[in-house]
mmCIF file of C-alpha atoms and ligand atoms in Angstrom:
data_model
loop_
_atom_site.group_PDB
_atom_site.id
_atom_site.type_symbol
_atom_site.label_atom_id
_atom_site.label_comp_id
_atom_site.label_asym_id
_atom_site.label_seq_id
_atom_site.Cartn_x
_atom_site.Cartn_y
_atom_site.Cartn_z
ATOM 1 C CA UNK A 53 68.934 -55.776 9.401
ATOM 2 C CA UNK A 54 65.910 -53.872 10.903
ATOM 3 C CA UNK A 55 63.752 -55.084 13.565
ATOM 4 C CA UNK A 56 61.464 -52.837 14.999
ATOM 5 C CA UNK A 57 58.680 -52.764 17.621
ATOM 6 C CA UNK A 58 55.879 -50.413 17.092
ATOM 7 C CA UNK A 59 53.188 -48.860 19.592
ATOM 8 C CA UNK A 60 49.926 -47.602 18.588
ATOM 9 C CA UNK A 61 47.734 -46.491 21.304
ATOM 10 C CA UNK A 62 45.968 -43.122 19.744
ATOM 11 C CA UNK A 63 42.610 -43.871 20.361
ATOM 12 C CA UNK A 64 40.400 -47.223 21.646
ATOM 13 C CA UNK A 65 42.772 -49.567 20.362
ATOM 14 C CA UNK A 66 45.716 -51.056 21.738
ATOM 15 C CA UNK A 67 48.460 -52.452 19.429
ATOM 16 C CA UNK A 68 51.578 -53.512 19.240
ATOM 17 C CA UNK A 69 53.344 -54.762 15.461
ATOM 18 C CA UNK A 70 56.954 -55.833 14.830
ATOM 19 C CA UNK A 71 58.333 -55.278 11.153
ATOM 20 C CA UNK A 72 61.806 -56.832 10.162
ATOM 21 C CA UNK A 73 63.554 -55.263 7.034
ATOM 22 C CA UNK A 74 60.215 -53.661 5.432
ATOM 23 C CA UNK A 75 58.032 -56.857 6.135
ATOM 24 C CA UNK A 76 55.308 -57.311 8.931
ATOM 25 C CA UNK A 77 56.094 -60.035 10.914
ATOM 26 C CA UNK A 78 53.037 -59.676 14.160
ATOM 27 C CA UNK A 79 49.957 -57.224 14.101
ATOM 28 C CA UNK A 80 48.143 -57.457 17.318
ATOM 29 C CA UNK A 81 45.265 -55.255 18.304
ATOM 30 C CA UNK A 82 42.922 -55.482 21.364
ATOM 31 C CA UNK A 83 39.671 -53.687 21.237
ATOM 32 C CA UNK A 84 37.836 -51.722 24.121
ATOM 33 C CA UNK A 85 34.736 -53.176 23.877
ATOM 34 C CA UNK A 86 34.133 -51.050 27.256
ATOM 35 C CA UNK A 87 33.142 -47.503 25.316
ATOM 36 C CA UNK A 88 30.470 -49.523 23.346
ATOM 37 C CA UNK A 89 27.612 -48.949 26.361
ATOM 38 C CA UNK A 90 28.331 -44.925 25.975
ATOM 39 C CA UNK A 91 27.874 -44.279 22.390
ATOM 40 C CA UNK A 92 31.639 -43.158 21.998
ATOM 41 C CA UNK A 93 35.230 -43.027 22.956
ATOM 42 C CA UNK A 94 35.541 -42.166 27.189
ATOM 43 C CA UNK A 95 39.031 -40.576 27.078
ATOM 44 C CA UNK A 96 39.450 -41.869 30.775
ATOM 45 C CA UNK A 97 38.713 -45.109 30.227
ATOM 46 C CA UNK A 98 40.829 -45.443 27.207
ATOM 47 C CA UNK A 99 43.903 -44.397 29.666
ATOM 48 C CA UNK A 100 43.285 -47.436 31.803
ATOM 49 C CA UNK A 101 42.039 -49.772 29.127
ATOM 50 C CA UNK A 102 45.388 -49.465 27.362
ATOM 51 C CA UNK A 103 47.237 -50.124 30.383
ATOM 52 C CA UNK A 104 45.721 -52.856 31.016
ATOM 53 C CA UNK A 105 46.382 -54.152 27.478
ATOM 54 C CA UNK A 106 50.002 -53.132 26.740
ATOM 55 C CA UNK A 107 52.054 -55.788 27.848
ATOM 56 C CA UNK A 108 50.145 -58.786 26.912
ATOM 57 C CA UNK A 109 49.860 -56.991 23.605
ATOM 58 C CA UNK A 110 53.196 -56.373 22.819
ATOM 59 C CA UNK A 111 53.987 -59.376 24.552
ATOM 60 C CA UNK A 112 51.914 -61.145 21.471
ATOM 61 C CA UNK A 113 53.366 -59.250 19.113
ATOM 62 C CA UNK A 114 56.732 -60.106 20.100
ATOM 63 C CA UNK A 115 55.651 -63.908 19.963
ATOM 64 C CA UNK A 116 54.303 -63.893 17.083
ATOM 65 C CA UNK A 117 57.210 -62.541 15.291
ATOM 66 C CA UNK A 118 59.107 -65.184 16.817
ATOM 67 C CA UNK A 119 61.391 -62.348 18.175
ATOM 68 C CA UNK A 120 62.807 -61.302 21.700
ATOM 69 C CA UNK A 121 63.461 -58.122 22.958
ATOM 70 C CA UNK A 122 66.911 -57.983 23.149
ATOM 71 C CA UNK A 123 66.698 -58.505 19.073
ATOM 72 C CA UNK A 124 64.681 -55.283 18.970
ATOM 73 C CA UNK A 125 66.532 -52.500 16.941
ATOM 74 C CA UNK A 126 64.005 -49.661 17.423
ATOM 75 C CA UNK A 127 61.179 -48.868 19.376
ATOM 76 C CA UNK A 128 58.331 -46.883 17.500
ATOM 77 C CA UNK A 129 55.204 -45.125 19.022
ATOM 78 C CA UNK A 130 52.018 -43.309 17.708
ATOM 79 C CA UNK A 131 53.141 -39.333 18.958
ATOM 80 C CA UNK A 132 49.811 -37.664 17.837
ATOM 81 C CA UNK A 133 46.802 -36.671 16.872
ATOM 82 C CA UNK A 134 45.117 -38.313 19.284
ATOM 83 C CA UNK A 135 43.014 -38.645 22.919
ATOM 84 C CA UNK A 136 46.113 -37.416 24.961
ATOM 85 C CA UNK A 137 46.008 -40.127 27.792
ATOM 86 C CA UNK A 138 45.784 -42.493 25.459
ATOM 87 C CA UNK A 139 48.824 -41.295 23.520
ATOM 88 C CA UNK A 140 50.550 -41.210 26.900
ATOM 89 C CA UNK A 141 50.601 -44.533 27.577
ATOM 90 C CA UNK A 142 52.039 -45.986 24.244
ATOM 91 C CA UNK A 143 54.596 -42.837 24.686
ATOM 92 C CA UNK A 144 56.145 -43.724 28.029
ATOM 93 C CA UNK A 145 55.996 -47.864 27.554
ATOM 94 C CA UNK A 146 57.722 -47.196 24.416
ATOM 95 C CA UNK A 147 60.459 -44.217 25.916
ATOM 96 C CA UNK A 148 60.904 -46.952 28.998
ATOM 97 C CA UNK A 149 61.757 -49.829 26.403
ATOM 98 C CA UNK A 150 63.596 -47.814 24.693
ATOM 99 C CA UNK A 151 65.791 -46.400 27.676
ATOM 100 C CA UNK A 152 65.715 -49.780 29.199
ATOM 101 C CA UNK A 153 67.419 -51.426 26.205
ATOM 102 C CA UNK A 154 69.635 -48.649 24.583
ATOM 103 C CA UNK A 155 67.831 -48.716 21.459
ATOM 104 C CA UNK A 156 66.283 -45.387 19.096
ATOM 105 C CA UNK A 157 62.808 -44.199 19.852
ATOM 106 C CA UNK A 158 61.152 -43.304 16.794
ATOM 107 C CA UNK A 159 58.166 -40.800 16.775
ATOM 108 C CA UNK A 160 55.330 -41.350 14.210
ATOM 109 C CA UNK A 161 52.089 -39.259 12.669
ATOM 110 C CA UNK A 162 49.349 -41.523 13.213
ATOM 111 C CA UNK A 163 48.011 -40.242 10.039
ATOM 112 C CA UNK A 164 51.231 -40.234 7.904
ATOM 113 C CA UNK A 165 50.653 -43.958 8.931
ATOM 114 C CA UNK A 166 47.667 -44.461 7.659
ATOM 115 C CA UNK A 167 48.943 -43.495 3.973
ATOM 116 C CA UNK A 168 52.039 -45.553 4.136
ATOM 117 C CA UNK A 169 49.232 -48.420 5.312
ATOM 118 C CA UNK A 170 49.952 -48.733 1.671
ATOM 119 C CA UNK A 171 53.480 -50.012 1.528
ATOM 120 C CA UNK A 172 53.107 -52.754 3.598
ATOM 121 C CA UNK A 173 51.839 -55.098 0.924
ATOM 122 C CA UNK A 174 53.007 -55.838 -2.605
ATOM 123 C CA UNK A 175 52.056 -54.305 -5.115
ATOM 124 C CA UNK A 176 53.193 -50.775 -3.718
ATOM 125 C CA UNK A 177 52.261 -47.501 -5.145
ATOM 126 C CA UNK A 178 55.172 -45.946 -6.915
ATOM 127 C CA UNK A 179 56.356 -42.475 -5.703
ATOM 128 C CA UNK A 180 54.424 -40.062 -5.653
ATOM 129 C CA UNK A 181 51.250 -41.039 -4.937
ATOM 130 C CA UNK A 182 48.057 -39.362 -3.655
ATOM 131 C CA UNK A 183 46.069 -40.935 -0.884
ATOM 132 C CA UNK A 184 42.717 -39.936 0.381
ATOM 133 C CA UNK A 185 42.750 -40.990 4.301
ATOM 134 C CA UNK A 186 39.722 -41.175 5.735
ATOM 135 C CA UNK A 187 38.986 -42.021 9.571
ATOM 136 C CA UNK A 188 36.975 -41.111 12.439
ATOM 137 C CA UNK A 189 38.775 -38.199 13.339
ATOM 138 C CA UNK A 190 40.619 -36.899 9.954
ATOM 139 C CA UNK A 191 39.661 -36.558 6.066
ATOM 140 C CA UNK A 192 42.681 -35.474 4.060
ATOM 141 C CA UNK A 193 44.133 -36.038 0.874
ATOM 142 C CA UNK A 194 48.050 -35.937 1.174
ATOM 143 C CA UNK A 195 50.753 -36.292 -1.510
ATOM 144 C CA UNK A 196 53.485 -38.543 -0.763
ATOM 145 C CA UNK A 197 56.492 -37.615 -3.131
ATOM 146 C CA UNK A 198 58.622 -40.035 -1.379
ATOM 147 C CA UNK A 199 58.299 -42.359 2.457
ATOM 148 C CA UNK A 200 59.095 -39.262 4.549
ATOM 149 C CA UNK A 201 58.083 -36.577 2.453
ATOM 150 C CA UNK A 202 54.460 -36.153 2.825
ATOM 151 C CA UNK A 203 52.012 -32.994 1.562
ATOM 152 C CA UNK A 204 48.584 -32.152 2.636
ATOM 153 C CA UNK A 205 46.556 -30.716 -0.272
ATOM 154 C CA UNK A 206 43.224 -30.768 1.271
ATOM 155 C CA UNK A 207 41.344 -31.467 4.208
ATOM 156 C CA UNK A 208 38.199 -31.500 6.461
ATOM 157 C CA UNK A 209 37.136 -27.890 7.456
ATOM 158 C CA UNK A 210 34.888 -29.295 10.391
ATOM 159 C CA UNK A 211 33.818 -32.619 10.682
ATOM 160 C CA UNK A 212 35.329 -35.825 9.398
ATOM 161 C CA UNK A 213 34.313 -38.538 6.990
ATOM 162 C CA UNK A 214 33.841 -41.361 10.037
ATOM 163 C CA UNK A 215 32.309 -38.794 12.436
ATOM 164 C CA UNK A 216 29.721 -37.862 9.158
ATOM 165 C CA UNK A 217 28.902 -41.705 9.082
ATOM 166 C CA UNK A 218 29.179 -41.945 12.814
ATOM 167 C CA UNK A 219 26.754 -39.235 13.823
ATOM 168 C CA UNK A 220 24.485 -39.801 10.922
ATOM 169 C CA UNK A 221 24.220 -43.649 12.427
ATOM 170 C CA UNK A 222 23.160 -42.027 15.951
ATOM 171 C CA UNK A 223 20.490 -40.162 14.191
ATOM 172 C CA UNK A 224 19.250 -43.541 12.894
ATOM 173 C CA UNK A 225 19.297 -44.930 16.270
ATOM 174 C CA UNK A 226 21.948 -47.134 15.462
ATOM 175 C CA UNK A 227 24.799 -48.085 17.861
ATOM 176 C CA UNK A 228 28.440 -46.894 17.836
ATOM 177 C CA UNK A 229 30.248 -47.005 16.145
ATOM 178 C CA UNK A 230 27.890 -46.611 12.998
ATOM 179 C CA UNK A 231 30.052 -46.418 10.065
ATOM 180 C CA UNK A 232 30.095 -50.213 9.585
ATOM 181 C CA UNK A 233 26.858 -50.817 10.077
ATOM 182 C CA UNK A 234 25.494 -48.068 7.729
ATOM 183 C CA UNK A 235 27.872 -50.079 5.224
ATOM 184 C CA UNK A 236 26.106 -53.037 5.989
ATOM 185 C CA UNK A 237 22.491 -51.827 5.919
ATOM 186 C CA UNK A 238 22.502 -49.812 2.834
ATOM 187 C CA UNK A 239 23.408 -53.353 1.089
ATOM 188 C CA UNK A 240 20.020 -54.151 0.811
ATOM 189 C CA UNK A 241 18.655 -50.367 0.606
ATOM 190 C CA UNK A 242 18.296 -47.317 -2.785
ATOM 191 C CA UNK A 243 21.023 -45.170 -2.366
ATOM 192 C CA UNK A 244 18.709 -42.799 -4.657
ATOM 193 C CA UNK A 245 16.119 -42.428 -2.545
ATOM 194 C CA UNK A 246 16.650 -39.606 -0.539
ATOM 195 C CA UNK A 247 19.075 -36.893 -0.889
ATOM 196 C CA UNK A 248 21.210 -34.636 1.728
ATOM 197 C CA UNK A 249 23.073 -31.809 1.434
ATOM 198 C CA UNK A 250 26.815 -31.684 -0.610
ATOM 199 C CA UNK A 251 29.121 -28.844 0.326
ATOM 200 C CA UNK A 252 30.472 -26.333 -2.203
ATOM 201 C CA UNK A 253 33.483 -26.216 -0.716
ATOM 202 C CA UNK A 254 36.280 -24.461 -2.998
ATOM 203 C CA UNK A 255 39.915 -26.564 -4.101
ATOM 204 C CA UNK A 256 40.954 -29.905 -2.288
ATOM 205 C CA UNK A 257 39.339 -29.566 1.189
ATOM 206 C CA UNK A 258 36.404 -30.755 2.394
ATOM 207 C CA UNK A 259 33.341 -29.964 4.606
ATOM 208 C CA UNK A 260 30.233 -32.723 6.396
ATOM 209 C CA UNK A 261 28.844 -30.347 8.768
ATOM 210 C CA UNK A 262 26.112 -29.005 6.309
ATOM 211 C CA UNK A 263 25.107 -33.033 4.994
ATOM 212 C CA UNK A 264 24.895 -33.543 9.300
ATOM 213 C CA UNK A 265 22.517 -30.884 9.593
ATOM 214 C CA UNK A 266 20.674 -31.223 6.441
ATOM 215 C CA UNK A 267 20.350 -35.214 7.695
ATOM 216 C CA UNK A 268 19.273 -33.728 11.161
ATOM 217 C CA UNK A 269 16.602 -31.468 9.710
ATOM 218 C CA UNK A 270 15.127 -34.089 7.368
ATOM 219 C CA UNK A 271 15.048 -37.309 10.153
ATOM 220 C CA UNK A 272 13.073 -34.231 12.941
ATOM 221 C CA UNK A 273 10.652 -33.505 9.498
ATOM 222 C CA UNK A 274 10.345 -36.658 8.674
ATOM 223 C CA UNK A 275 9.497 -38.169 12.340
ATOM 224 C CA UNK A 276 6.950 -35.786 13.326
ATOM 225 C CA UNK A 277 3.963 -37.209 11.336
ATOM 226 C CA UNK A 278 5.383 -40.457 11.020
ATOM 227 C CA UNK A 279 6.874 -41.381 13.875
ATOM 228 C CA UNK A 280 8.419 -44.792 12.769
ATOM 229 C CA UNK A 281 9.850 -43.035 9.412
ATOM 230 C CA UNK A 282 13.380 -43.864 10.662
ATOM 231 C CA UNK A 283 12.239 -47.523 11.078
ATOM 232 C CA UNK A 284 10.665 -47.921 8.031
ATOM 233 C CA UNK A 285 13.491 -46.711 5.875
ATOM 234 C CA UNK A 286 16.378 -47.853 7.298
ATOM 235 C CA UNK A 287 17.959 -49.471 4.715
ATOM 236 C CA UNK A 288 17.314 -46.627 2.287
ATOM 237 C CA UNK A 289 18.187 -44.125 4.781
ATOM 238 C CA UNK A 290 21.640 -45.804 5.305
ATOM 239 C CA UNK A 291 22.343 -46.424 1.470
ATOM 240 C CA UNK A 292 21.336 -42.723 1.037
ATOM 241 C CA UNK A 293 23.471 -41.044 3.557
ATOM 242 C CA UNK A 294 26.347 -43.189 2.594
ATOM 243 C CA UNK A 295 25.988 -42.465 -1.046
ATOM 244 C CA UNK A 296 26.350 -38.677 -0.332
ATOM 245 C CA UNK A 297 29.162 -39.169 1.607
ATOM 246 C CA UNK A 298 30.914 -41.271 -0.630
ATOM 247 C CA UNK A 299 30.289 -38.699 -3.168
ATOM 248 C CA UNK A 300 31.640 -36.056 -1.650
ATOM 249 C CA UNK A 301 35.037 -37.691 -1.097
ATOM 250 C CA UNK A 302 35.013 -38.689 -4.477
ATOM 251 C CA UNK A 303 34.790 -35.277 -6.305
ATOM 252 C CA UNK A 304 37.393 -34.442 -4.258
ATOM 253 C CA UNK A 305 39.993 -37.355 -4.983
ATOM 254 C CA UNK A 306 39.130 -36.854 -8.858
ATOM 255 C CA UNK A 307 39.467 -33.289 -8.514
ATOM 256 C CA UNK A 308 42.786 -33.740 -6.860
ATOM 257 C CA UNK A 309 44.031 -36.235 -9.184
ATOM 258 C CA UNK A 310 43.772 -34.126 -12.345
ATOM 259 C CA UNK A 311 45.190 -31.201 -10.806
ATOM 260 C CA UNK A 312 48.293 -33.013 -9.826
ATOM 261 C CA UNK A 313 47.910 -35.270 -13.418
ATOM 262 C CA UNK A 314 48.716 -38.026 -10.443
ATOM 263 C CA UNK A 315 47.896 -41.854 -11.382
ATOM 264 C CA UNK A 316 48.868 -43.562 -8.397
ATOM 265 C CA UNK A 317 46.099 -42.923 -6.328
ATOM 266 C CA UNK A 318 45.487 -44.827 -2.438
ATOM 267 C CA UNK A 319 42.836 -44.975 -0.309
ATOM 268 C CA UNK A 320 43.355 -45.407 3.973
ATOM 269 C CA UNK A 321 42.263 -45.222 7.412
ATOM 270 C CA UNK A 322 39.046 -46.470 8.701
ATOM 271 C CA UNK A 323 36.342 -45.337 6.352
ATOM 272 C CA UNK A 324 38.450 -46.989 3.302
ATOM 273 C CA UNK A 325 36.844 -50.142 4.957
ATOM 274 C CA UNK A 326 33.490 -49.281 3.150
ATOM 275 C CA UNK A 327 32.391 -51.136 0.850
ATOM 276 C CA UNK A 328 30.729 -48.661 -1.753
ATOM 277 C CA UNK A 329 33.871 -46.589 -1.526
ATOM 278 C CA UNK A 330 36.140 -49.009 -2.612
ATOM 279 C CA UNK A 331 33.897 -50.152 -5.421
ATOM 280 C CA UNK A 332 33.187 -46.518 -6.712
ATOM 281 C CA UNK A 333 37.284 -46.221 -6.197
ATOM 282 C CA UNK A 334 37.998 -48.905 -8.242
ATOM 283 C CA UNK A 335 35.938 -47.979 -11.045
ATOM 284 C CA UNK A 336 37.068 -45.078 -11.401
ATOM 285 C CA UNK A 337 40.332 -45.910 -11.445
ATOM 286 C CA UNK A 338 39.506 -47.623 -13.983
ATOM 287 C CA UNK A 339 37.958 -45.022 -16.051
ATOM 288 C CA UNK A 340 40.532 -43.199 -15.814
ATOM 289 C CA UNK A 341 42.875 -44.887 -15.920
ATOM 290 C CA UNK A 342 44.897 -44.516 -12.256
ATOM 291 C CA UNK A 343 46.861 -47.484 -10.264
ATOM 292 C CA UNK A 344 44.032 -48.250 -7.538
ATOM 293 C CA UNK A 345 45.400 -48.910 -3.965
ATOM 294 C CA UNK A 346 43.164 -49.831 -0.647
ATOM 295 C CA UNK A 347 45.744 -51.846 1.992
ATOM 296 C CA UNK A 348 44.031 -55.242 3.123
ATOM 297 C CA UNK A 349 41.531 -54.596 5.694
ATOM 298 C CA UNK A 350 43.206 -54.906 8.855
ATOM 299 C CA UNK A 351 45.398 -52.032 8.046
ATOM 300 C CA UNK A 352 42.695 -49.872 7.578
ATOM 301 C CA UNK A 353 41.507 -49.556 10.661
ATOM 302 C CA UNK A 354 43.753 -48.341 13.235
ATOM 303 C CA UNK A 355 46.732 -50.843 14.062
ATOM 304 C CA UNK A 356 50.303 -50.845 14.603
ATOM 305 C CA UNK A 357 51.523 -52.660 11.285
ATOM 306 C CA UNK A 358 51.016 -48.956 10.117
ATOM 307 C CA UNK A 359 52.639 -47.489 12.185
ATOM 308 C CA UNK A 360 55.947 -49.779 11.913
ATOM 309 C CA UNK A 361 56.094 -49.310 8.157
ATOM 310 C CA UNK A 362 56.156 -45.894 9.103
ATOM 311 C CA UNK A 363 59.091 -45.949 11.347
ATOM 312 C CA UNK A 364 60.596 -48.483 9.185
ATOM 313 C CA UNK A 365 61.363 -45.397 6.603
ATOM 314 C CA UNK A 366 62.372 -43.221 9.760
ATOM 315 C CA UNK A 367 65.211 -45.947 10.221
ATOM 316 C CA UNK A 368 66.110 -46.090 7.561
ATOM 317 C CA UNK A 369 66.416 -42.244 7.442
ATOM 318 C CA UNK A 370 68.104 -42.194 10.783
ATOM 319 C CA UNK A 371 64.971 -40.066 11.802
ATOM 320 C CA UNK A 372 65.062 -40.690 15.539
ATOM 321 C CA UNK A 373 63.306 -38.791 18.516
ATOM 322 C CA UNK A 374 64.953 -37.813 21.714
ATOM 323 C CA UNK A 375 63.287 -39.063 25.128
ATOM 324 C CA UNK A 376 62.187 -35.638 26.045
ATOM 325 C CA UNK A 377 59.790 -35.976 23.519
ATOM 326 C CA UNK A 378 55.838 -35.300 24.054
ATOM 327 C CA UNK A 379 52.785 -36.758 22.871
ATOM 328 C CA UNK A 380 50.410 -34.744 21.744
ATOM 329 C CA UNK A 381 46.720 -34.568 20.917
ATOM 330 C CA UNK A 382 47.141 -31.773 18.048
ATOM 331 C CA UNK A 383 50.285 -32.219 15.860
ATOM 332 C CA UNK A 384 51.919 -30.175 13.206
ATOM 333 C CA UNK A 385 52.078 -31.979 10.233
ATOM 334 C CA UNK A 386 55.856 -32.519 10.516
HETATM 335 O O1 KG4 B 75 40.959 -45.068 11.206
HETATM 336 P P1 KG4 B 75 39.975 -45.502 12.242
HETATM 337 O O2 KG4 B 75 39.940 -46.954 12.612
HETATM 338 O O3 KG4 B 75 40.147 -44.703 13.558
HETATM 339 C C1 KG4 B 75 40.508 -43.364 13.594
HETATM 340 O O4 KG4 B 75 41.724 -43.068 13.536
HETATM 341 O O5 KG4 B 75 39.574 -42.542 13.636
HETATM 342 O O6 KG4 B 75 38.540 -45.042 11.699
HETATM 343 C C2 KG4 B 75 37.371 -45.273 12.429
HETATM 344 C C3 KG4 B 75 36.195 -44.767 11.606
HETATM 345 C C4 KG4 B 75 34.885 -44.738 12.382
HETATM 346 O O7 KG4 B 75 34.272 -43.489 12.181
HETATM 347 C C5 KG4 B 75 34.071 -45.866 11.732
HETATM 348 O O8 KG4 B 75 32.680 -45.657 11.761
HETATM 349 C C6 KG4 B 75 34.591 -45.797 10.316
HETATM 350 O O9 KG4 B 75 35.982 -45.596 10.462
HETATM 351 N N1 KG4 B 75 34.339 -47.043 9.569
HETATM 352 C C7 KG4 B 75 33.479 -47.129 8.531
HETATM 353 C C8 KG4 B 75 33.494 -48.488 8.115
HETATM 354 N N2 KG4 B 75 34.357 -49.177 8.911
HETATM 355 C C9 KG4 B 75 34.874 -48.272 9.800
HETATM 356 N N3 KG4 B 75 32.732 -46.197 7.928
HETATM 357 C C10 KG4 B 75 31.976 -46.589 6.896
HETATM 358 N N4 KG4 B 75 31.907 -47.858 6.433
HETATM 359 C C11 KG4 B 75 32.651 -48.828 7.002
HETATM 360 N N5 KG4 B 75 32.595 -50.087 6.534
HETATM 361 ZN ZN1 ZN B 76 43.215 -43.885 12.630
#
């Protein structure tokens, strides 16, 4: 019998998940609506927002699970990539439980969490799988030939998916962060309309800083003899700019799926939320004929469920951290 408490602090949300024996029993997160004002993420207040949030969060969690503390078997915690203060404070609530009760502290890859998003619900992908992971901060496609043996084949060389919808949103004058509303926009707008630049980027990795500036350049030509251009296009501007993204993540997937001759293929992390990628993903699982994966919504986004799946494995391999150990804002890979 498992029962452990997991910690994900990484970025702007605070959350706290327990998992008993493989299942998700609590997944509580509490947004910082505080960074909303400043058009992105303020490291500092992050820091104190978390701290703020920790306790009654895991406190939730716990409650929720109908579990105590002293039933806990294993404390988990997000280690890295992430805004380091943030990072910190997950790290040291969860070294100080885990010193306080005597019980394993398990380190976890924030993004390694985002792929196993998908063993949290039934059905599972079957080993291996591929999963493209797309979030504000990362694009990668990783192989997973089994729970703790993951592969990167390919990722971004500068900017990633989120930050591509993100900053294309601020060009639009639209608030952070824009990825969801660019979803919801381009809805109702031609995706055909205009078009932005696609990278030729060679193999499995993947490139948005040419499709920002190319987005840049057209909104400054666009604007200077009509100045409401933006405004008067919005919907086709969004439905555009999201179509090109999609795109390029989708070559890529495909492109990574034949190589490998893969058919369990996942999607995960923030952008999965979208709604023309899962459609496109679908279909063409269908076409060709792959298992199709997307976790539920809620474990898209960044939350702790993930992350307690994650450690889940680690228990079950015995993979436990020291308290000596670091956060850290850069990780290796393993
Ligand atoms: O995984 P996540 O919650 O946080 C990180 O670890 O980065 O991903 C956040 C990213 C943001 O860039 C946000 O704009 C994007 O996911 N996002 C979306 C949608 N929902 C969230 N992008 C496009 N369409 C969406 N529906
Ligand atoms: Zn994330």
């Amino acid at each position: 019998m498992s029962t452990i408490l997991a910690i994900e602090s990484s970025c702007d949300e605070t959350a706290a998940s327990v998992c008993i024996d493989g299942k998700i029993l609590s997944n509580i997160i509490a947004d910082q609506k505080v960074h909303q004002k400043y058009g992105g993420v303020v490291p500092e207040l992050a820091s104190r927002a978390h701290m703020q949030n920790i306790v009654p969060v895991v406190d939730a969690a716990l409650a929720e699970a109908n579990t105590q503390l002293k039933d806990v078997n294993a404390i988990a915690f997000t280690k890295a990539p992430g805004l380091i203060g943030a990072l910190l404070v997950g790290a040291q609530f969860a070294k100080s439980l885990s010193l306080a009760l005597n019980k394993p502290l398990i380190a976890v890859h924030h993004m390694q969490a985002h792929v196993l998003a998908n063993l949290i619900d039934d059905p599972k992908p079957d080993f291996p799988f591929l999963c493209l992971t797309v979030s504000g901060g990362h694009t990668q496609i990783v192989l997973a030939k089994t729970a703790t043996n993951l592969v990167i084949l390919g990722e971004t060389l500068d900017d990633a998916a989120g930050e591509a919808f993100d900053k294309s949103a601020k060009l639009l004058g639209l608030p952070y962060p824009g990825g969801p509303l660019i979803d919801e926009y381009a809805k109702t707008g031609n995706p055909e309309r205009f078009s932005f630049a696609e990278p030729q980027v060679e193999g499995l990795d993947f490139s948005f800083s040419g499709f920002k500036t190319s987005v840049l350049y057209f909104l400054q030509k666009e604007s200077a003899t009509s100045p409401d251009f933006i405004k008067r296009n919005i919907f086709d501007l969004c439905a555009s700019v999201q179509k090109t993204i999609v795109d390029i993540l989708l070559v890529k997937l495909k492109r990574a799926a034949l190589q490998t001759g893969i058919t369990n293929i996942c999607i995960a992390g923030g952008v999965s939320a979208n709604s023309r990628l899962r459609t496109l993903f679908s279909e063409m699982g269908k076409k060709y004929n792959w298992k199709t994966y997307i976790p539920k919504f809620e474990y898209c986004t960044d939350n702790a469920a993930m992350i307690a799946i994650t450690a889940y494995y680690k228990y079950l391999a015995k993979d436990f951290s020291e308290l000596s150990i670091s956060p850290s804002a850069r990780l290796e890979w393993n």
